[in-house]
mmCIF file of C-alpha atoms in Angstrom:
data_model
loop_
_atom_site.group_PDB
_atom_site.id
_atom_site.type_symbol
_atom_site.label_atom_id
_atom_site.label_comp_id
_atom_site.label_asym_id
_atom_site.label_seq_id
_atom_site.Cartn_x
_atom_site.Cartn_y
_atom_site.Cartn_z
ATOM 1 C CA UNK A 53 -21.679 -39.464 99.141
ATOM 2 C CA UNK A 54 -24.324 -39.710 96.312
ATOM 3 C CA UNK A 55 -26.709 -41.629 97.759
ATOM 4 C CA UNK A 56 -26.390 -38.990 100.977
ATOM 5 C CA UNK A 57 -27.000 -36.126 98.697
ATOM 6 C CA UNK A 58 -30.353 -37.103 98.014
ATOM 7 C CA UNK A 59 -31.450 -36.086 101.114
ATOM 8 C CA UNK A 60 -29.219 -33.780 102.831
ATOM 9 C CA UNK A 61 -26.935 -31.060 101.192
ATOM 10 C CA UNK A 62 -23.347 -32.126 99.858
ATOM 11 C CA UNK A 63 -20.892 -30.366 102.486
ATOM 12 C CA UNK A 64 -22.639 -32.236 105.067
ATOM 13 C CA UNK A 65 -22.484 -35.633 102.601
ATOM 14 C CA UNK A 66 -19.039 -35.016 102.511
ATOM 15 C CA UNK A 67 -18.344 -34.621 106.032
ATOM 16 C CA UNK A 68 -20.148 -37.299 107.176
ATOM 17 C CA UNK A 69 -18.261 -39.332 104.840
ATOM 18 C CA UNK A 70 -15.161 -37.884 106.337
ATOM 19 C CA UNK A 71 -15.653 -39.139 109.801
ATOM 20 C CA UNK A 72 -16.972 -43.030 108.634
ATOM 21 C CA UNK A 73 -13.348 -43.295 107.134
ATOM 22 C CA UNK A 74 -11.779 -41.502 110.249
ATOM 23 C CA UNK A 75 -13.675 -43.757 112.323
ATOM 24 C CA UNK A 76 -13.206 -46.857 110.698
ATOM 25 C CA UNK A 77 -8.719 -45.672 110.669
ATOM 26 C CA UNK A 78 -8.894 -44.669 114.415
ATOM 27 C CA UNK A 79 -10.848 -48.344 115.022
ATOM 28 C CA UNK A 80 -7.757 -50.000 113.133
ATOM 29 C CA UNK A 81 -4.934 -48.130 114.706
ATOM 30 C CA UNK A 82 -6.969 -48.597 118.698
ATOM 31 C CA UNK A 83 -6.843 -52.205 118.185
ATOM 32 C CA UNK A 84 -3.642 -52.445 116.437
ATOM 33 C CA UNK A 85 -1.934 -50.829 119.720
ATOM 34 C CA UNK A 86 -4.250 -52.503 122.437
ATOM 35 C CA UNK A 87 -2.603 -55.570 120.470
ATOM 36 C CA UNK A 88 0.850 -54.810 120.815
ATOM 37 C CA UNK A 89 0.274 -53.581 124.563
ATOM 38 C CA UNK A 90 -0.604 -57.053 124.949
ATOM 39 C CA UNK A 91 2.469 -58.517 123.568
ATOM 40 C CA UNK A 92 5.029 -55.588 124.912
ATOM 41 C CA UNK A 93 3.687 -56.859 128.353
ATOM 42 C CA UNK A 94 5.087 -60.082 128.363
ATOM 43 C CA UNK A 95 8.653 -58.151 127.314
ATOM 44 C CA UNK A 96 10.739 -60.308 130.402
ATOM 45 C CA UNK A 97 9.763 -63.616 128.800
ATOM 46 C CA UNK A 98 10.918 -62.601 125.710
ATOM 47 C CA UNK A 99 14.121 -61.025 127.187
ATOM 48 C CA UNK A 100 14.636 -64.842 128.748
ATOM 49 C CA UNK A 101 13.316 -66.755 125.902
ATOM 50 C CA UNK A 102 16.214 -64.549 123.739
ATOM 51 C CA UNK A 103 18.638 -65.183 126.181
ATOM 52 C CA UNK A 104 17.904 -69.263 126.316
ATOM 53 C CA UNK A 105 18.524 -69.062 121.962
ATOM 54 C CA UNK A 106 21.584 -67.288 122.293
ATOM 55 C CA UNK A 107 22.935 -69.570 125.200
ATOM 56 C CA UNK A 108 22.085 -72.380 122.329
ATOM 57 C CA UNK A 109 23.488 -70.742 119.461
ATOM 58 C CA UNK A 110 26.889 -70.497 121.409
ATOM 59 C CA UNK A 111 26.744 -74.037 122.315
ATOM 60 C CA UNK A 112 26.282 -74.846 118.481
ATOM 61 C CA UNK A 113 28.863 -72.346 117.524
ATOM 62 C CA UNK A 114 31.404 -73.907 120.244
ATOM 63 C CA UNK A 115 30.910 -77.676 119.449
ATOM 64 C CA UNK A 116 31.423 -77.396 115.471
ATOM 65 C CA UNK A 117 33.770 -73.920 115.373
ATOM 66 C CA UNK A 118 35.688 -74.196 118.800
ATOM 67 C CA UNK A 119 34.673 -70.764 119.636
ATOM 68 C CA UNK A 120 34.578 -70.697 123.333
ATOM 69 C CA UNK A 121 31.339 -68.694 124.561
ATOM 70 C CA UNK A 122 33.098 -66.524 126.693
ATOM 71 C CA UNK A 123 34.855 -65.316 123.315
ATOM 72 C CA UNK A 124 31.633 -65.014 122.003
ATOM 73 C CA UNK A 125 30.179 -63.189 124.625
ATOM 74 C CA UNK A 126 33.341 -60.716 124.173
ATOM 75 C CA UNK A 127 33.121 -60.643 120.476
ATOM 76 C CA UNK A 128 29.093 -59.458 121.409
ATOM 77 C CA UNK A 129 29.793 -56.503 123.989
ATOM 78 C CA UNK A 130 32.232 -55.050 121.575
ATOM 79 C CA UNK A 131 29.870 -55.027 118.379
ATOM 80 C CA UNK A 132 26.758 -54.238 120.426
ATOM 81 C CA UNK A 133 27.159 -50.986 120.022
ATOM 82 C CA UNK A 134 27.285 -50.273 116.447
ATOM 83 C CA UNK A 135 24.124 -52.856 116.611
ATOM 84 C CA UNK A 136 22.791 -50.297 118.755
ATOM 85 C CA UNK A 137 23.642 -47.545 116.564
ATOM 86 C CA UNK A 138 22.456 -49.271 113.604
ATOM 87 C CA UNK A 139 18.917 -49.712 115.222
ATOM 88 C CA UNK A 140 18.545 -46.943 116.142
ATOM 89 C CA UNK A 141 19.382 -45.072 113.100
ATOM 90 C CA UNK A 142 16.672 -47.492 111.908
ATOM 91 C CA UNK A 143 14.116 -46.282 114.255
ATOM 92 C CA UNK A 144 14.475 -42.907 113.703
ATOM 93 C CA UNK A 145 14.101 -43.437 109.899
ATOM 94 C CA UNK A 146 10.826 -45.352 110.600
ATOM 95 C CA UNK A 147 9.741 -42.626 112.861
ATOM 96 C CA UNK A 148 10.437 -40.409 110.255
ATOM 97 C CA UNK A 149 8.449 -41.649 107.345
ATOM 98 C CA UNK A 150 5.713 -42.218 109.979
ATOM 99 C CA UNK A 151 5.389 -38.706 111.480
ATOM 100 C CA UNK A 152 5.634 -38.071 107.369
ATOM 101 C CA UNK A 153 3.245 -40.238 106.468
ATOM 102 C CA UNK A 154 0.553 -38.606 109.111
ATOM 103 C CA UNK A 155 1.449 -35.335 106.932
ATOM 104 C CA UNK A 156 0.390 -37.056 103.932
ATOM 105 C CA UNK A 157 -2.659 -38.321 105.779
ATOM 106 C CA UNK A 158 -3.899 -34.136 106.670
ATOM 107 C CA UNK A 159 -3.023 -33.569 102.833
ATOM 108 C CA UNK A 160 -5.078 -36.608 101.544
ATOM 109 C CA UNK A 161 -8.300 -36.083 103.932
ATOM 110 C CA UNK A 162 -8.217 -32.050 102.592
ATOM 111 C CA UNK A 163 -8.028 -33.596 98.916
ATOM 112 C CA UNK A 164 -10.884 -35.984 99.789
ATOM 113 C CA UNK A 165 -13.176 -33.022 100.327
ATOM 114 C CA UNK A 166 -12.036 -30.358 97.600
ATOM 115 C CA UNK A 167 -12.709 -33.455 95.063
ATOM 116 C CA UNK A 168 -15.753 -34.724 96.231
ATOM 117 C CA UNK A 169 -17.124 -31.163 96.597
ATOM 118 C CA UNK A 170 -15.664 -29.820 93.001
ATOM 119 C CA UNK A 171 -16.385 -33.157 91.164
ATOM 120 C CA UNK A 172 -18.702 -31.517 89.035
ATOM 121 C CA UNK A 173 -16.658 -28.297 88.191
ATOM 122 C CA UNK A 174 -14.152 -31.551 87.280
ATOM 123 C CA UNK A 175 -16.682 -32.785 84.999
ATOM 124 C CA UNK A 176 -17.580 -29.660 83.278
ATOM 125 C CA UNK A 177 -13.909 -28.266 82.647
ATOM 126 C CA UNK A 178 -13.201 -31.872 80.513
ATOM 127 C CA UNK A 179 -16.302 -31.276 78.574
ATOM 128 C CA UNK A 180 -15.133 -27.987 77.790
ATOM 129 C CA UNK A 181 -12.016 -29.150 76.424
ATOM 130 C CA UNK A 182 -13.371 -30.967 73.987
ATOM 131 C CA UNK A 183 -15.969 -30.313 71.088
ATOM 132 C CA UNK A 184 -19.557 -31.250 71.733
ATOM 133 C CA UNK A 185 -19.169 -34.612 69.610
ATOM 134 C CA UNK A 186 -16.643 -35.934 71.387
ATOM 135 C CA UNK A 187 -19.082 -35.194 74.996
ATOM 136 C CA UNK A 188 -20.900 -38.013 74.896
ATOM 137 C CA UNK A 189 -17.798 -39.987 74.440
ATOM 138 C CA UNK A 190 -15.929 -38.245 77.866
ATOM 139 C CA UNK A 191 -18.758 -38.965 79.929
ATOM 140 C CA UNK A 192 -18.555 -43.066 79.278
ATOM 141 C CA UNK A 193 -14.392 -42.290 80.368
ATOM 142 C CA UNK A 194 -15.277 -40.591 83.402
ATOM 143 C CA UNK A 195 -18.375 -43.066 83.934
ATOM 144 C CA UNK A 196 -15.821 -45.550 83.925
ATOM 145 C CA UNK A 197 -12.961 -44.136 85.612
ATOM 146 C CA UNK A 198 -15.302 -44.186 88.682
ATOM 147 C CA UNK A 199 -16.717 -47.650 88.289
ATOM 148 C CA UNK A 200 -12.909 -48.951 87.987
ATOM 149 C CA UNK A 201 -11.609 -46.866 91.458
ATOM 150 C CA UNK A 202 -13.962 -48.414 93.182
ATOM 151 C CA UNK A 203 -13.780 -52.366 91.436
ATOM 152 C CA UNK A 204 -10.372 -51.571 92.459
ATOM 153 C CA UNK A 205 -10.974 -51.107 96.002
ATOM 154 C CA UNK A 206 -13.051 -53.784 96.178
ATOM 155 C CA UNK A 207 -10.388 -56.108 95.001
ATOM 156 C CA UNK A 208 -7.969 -54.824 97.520
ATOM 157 C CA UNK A 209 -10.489 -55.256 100.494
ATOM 158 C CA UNK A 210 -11.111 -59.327 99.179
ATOM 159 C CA UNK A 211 -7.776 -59.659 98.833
ATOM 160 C CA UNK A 212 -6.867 -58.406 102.321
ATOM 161 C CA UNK A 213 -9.805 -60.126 103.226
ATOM 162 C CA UNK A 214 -8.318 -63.837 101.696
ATOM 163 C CA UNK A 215 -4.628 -63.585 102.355
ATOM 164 C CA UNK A 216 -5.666 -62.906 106.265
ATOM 165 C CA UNK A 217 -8.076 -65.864 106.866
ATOM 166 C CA UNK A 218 -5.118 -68.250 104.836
ATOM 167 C CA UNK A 219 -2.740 -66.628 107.686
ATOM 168 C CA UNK A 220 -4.895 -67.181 110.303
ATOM 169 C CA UNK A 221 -5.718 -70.629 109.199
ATOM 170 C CA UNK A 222 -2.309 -71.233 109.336
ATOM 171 C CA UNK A 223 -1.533 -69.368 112.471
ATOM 172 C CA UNK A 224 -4.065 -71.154 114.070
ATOM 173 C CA UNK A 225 -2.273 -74.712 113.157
ATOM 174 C CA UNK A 226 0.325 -73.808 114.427
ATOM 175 C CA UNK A 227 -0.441 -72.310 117.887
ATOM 176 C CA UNK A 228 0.428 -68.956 117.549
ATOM 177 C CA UNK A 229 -1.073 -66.837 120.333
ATOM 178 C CA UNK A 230 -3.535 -63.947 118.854
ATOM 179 C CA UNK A 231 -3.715 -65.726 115.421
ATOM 180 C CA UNK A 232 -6.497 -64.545 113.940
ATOM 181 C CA UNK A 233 -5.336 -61.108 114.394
ATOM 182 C CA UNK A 234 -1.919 -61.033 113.770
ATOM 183 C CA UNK A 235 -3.152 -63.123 110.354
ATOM 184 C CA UNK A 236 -5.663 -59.936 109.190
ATOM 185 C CA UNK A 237 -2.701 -57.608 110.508
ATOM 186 C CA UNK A 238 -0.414 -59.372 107.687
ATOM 187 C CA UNK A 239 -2.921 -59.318 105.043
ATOM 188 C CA UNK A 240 -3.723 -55.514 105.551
ATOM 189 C CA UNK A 241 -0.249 -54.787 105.654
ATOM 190 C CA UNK A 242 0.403 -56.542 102.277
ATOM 191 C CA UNK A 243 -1.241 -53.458 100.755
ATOM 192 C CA UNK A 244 2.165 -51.825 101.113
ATOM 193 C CA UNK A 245 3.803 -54.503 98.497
ATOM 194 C CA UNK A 246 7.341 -56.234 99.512
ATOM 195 C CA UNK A 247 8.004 -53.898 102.670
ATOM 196 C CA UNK A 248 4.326 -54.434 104.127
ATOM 197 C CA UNK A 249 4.219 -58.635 104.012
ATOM 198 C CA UNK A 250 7.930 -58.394 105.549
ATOM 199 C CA UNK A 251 6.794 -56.217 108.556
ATOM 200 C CA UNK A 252 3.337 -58.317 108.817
ATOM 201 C CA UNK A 253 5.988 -61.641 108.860
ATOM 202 C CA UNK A 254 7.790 -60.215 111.912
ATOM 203 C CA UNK A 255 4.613 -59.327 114.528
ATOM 204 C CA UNK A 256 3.705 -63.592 114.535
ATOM 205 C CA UNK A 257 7.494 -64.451 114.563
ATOM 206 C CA UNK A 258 8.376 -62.179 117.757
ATOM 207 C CA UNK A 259 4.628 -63.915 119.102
ATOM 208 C CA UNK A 260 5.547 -67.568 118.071
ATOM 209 C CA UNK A 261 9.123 -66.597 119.668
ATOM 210 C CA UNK A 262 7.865 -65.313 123.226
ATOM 211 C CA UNK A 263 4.916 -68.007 123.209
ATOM 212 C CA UNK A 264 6.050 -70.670 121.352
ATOM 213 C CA UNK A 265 9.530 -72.390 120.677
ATOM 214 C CA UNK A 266 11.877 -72.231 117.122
ATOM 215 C CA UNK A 267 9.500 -74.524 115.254
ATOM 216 C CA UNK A 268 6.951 -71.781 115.001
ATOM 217 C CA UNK A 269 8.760 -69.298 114.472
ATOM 218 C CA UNK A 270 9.760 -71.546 111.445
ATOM 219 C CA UNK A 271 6.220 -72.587 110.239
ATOM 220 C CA UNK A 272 5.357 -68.978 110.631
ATOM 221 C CA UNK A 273 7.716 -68.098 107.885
ATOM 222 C CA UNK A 274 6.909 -71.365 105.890
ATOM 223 C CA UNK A 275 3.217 -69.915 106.410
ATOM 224 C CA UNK A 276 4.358 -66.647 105.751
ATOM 225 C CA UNK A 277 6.134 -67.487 101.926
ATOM 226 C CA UNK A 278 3.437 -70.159 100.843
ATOM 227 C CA UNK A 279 0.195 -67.712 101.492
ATOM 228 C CA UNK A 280 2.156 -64.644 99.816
ATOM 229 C CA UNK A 281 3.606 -66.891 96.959
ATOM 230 C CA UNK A 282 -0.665 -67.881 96.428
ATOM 231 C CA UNK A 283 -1.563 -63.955 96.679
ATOM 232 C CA UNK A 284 1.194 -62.686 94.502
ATOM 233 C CA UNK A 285 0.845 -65.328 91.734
ATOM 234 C CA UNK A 286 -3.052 -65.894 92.123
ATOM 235 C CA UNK A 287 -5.035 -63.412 94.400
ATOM 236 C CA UNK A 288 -4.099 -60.530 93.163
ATOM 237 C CA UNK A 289 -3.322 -60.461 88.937
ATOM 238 C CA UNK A 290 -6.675 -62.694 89.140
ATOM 239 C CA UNK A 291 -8.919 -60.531 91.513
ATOM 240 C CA UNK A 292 -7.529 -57.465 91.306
ATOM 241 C CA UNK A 293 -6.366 -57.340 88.075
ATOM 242 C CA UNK A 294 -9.797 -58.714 86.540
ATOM 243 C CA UNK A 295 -11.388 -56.368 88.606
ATOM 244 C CA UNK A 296 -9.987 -53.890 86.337
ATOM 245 C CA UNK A 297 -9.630 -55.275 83.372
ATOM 246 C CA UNK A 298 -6.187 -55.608 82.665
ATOM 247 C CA UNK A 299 -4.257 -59.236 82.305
ATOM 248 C CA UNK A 300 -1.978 -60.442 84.700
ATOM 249 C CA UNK A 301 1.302 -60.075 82.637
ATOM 250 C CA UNK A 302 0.019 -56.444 82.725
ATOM 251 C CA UNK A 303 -0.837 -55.949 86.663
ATOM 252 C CA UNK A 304 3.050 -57.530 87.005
ATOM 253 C CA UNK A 305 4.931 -55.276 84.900
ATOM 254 C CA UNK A 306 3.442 -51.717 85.812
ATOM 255 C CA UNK A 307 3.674 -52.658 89.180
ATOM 256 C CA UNK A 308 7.493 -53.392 88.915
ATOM 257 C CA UNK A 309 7.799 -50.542 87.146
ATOM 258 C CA UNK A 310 6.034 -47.920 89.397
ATOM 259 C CA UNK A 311 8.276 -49.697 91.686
ATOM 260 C CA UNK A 312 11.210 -48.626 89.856
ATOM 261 C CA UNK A 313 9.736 -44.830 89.153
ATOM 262 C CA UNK A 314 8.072 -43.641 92.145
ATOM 263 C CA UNK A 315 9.176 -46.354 94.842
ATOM 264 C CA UNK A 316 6.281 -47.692 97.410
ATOM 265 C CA UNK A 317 3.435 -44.985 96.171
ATOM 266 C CA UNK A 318 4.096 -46.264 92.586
ATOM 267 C CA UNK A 319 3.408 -49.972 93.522
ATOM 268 C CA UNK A 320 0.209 -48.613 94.661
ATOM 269 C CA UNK A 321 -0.731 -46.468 92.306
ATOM 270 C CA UNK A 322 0.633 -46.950 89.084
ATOM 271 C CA UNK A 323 -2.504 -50.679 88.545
ATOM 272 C CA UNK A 324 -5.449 -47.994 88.463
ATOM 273 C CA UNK A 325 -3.370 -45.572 86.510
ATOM 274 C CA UNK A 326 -3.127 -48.029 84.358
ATOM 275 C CA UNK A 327 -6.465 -49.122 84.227
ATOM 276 C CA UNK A 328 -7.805 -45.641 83.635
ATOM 277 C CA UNK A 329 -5.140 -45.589 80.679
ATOM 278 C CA UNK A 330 -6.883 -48.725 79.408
ATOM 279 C CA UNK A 331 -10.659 -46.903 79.528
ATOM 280 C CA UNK A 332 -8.670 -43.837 77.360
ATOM 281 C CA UNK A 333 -7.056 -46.137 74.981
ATOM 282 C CA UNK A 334 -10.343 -48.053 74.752
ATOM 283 C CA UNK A 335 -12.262 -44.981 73.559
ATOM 284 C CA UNK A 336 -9.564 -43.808 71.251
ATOM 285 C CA UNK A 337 -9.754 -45.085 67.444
ATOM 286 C CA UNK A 338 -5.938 -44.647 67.503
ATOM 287 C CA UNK A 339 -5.184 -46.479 71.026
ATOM 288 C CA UNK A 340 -7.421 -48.966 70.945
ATOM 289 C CA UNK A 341 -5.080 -51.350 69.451
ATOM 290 C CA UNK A 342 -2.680 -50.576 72.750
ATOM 291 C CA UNK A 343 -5.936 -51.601 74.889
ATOM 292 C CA UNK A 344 -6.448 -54.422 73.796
ATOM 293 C CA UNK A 345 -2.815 -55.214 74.356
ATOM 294 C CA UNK A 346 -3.097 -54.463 78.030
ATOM 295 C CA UNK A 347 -6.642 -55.557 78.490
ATOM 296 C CA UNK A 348 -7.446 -59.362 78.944
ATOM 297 C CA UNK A 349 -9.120 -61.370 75.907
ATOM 298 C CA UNK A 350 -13.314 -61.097 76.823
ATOM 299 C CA UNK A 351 -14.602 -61.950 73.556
ATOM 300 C CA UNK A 352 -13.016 -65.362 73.330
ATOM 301 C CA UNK A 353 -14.622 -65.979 76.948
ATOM 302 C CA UNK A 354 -18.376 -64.098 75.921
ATOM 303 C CA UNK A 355 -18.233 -66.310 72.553
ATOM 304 C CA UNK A 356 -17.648 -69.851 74.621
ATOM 305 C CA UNK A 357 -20.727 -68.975 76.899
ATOM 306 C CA UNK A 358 -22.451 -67.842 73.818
ATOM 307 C CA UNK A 359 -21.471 -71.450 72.819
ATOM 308 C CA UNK A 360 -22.298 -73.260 75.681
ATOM 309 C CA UNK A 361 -26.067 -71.433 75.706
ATOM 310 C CA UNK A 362 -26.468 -72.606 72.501
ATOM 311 C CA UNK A 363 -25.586 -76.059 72.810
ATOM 312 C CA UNK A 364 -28.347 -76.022 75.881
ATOM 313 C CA UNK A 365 -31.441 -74.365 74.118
ATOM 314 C CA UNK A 366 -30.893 -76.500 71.244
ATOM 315 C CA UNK A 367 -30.821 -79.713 73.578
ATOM 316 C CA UNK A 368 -33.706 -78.244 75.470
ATOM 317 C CA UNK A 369 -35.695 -77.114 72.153
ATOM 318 C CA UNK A 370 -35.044 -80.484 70.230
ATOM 319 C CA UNK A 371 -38.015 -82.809 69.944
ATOM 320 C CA UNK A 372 -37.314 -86.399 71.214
ATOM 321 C CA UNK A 373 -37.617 -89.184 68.682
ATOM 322 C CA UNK A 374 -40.996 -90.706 70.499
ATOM 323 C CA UNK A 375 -42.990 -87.734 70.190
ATOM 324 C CA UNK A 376 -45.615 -86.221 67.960
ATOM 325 C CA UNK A 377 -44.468 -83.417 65.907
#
């Protein structure tokens, strides 16, 4: 939006902005449901591919618990309807927060432009907080603040970016039809921690299921746990969480916690909060102490390069024993 303001005035910066990110959302969701049209198509094989596992689960079930399959058919026509019930309590609830979440959508893209086109009224009412020595000091902060939002995005995007080629990859191996894009549809759905890499396990299970046989669907899970076990223990305290300068123990903990305070948005939220809480603390005589508790240990890594530069123009800069002084 900056760089558009140089040459053309901000409300029209701002809007143009506007529409790249509603383009670039309505590009997602198009492709996302010309996707699933493909898949909802081929609906009767699944229907008979389900049918052929359940006619083998009975046969299990009868050899090694003498249930009889017509017992177990009767046992399933009684409780199918409270399995009914139950999903579609379930779907209602996920249309719900959807058809909410759309609200939230309007009420984000109206905050977009009120804060890109007040930013400066932003800037001046926390400069007149404070006394003029301490102006200098607010502008680093916000300086700052803004570099770390967008480090922060950046991390998310590689991450997404990493975790969906290792699920392709794997995909891939294993057969699954529409791989590569059910793989990125799993690693942008991770964004949404727990609930979001459960949902983005099921879309390549119900594909390995229609397309494939039980083995997939088990090396799509196997796939599934070993790519989100690298990405929760590597990815994303190492990229993310150096991105904004805060260690990994850190990035764990407040993310369990806004887990625990303010559900799914906390998760999200609560790693730049604390980042920007880190910048604060850093800047504070008194808080600094509490920053460098949360922050990760950069002079012990700038003093080993300092070492290792050393050691290299003193090899380079030390005569040789043949030579003429």
């Amino acid at each position: 939006c900056k760089r558009l303001e140089k040459k053309i005035p901000r409300g029209f910066a701002i809007m143009i902005c506007l529409f790249i990110i509603i383009g670039i959302i309505s590009g997602f969701l198009i492709l996302f449901y010309s996707q699933i049209a493909i898949l909802t198509s081929d609906l009767p094989l699944f229907k008979a591919k389900a049918a052929e596992i359940i006619r083998q689960i009975q046969s299990i079930i009868e050899s090694h618990f003498h249930v009889s399959a017509a017992d177990q058919t009767k046992w399933l026509q009684t409780n199918s309807s409270k399995a009914a019930n139950f999903t579609g309590s379930l779907a209602q609830s996920f249309l719900l927060s959807l058809t909410g979440g759309f609200a939230d959508l309007i009420l984000v893209i109206i905050y977009f432009i009120f804060f890109l086109l007040l930013r400066e009224r932003f800037k001046k009412f926390l400069l007149s907080i404070f006394k003029i020595e301490g102006h200098e000091k607010i502008i680093i902060i916000i300086s700052k603040t803004q570099n770390l939002t967008r480090h922060y995005i950046a991390g998310l995007i590689i991450v997404v970016f990493l975790l969906g080629t290792m699920n392709a990859i794997g995909f891939l191996a294993l057969g699954i039809k529409q791989a590569i894009f059910l793989g990125y549809l799993r690693g942008l759905l991770n964004i949404i921690p727990y609930v979001g890499a459960v949902i983005g396990t099921i879309f390549p299970m119900f594909s390995a299921l229609v397309y494939n046989d039980s083995g997939a669907v088990l090396g799509v899970i196997l796939v599934s746990v070993i790519t989100q076990f690298i990405e929760n223990n590597f990815l994303t305290p190492r990229i993310v969480g150096s991105n904004i300068k805060i260690n990994a123990l850190a990035t764990i903990i407040v993310i369990i916690m806004g887990g625990m305070l303010w559900g799914l948005d906390g998760m999200i939220l609560f790693l730049p909060l604390l980042g920007i809480a880190k910048i604060i603390c850093d800047h504070v005589e008194e808080l600094k102490p509490l920053g460098y508790l949360m922050g990760e240990d950069e002079e012990k890594k700038n003093s080993g390069i300092r070492e290792k530069l050393k050691k290299i123009f003193q090899r380079k800069t030390e005569p040789l024993p043949h030579t003429k002084k």
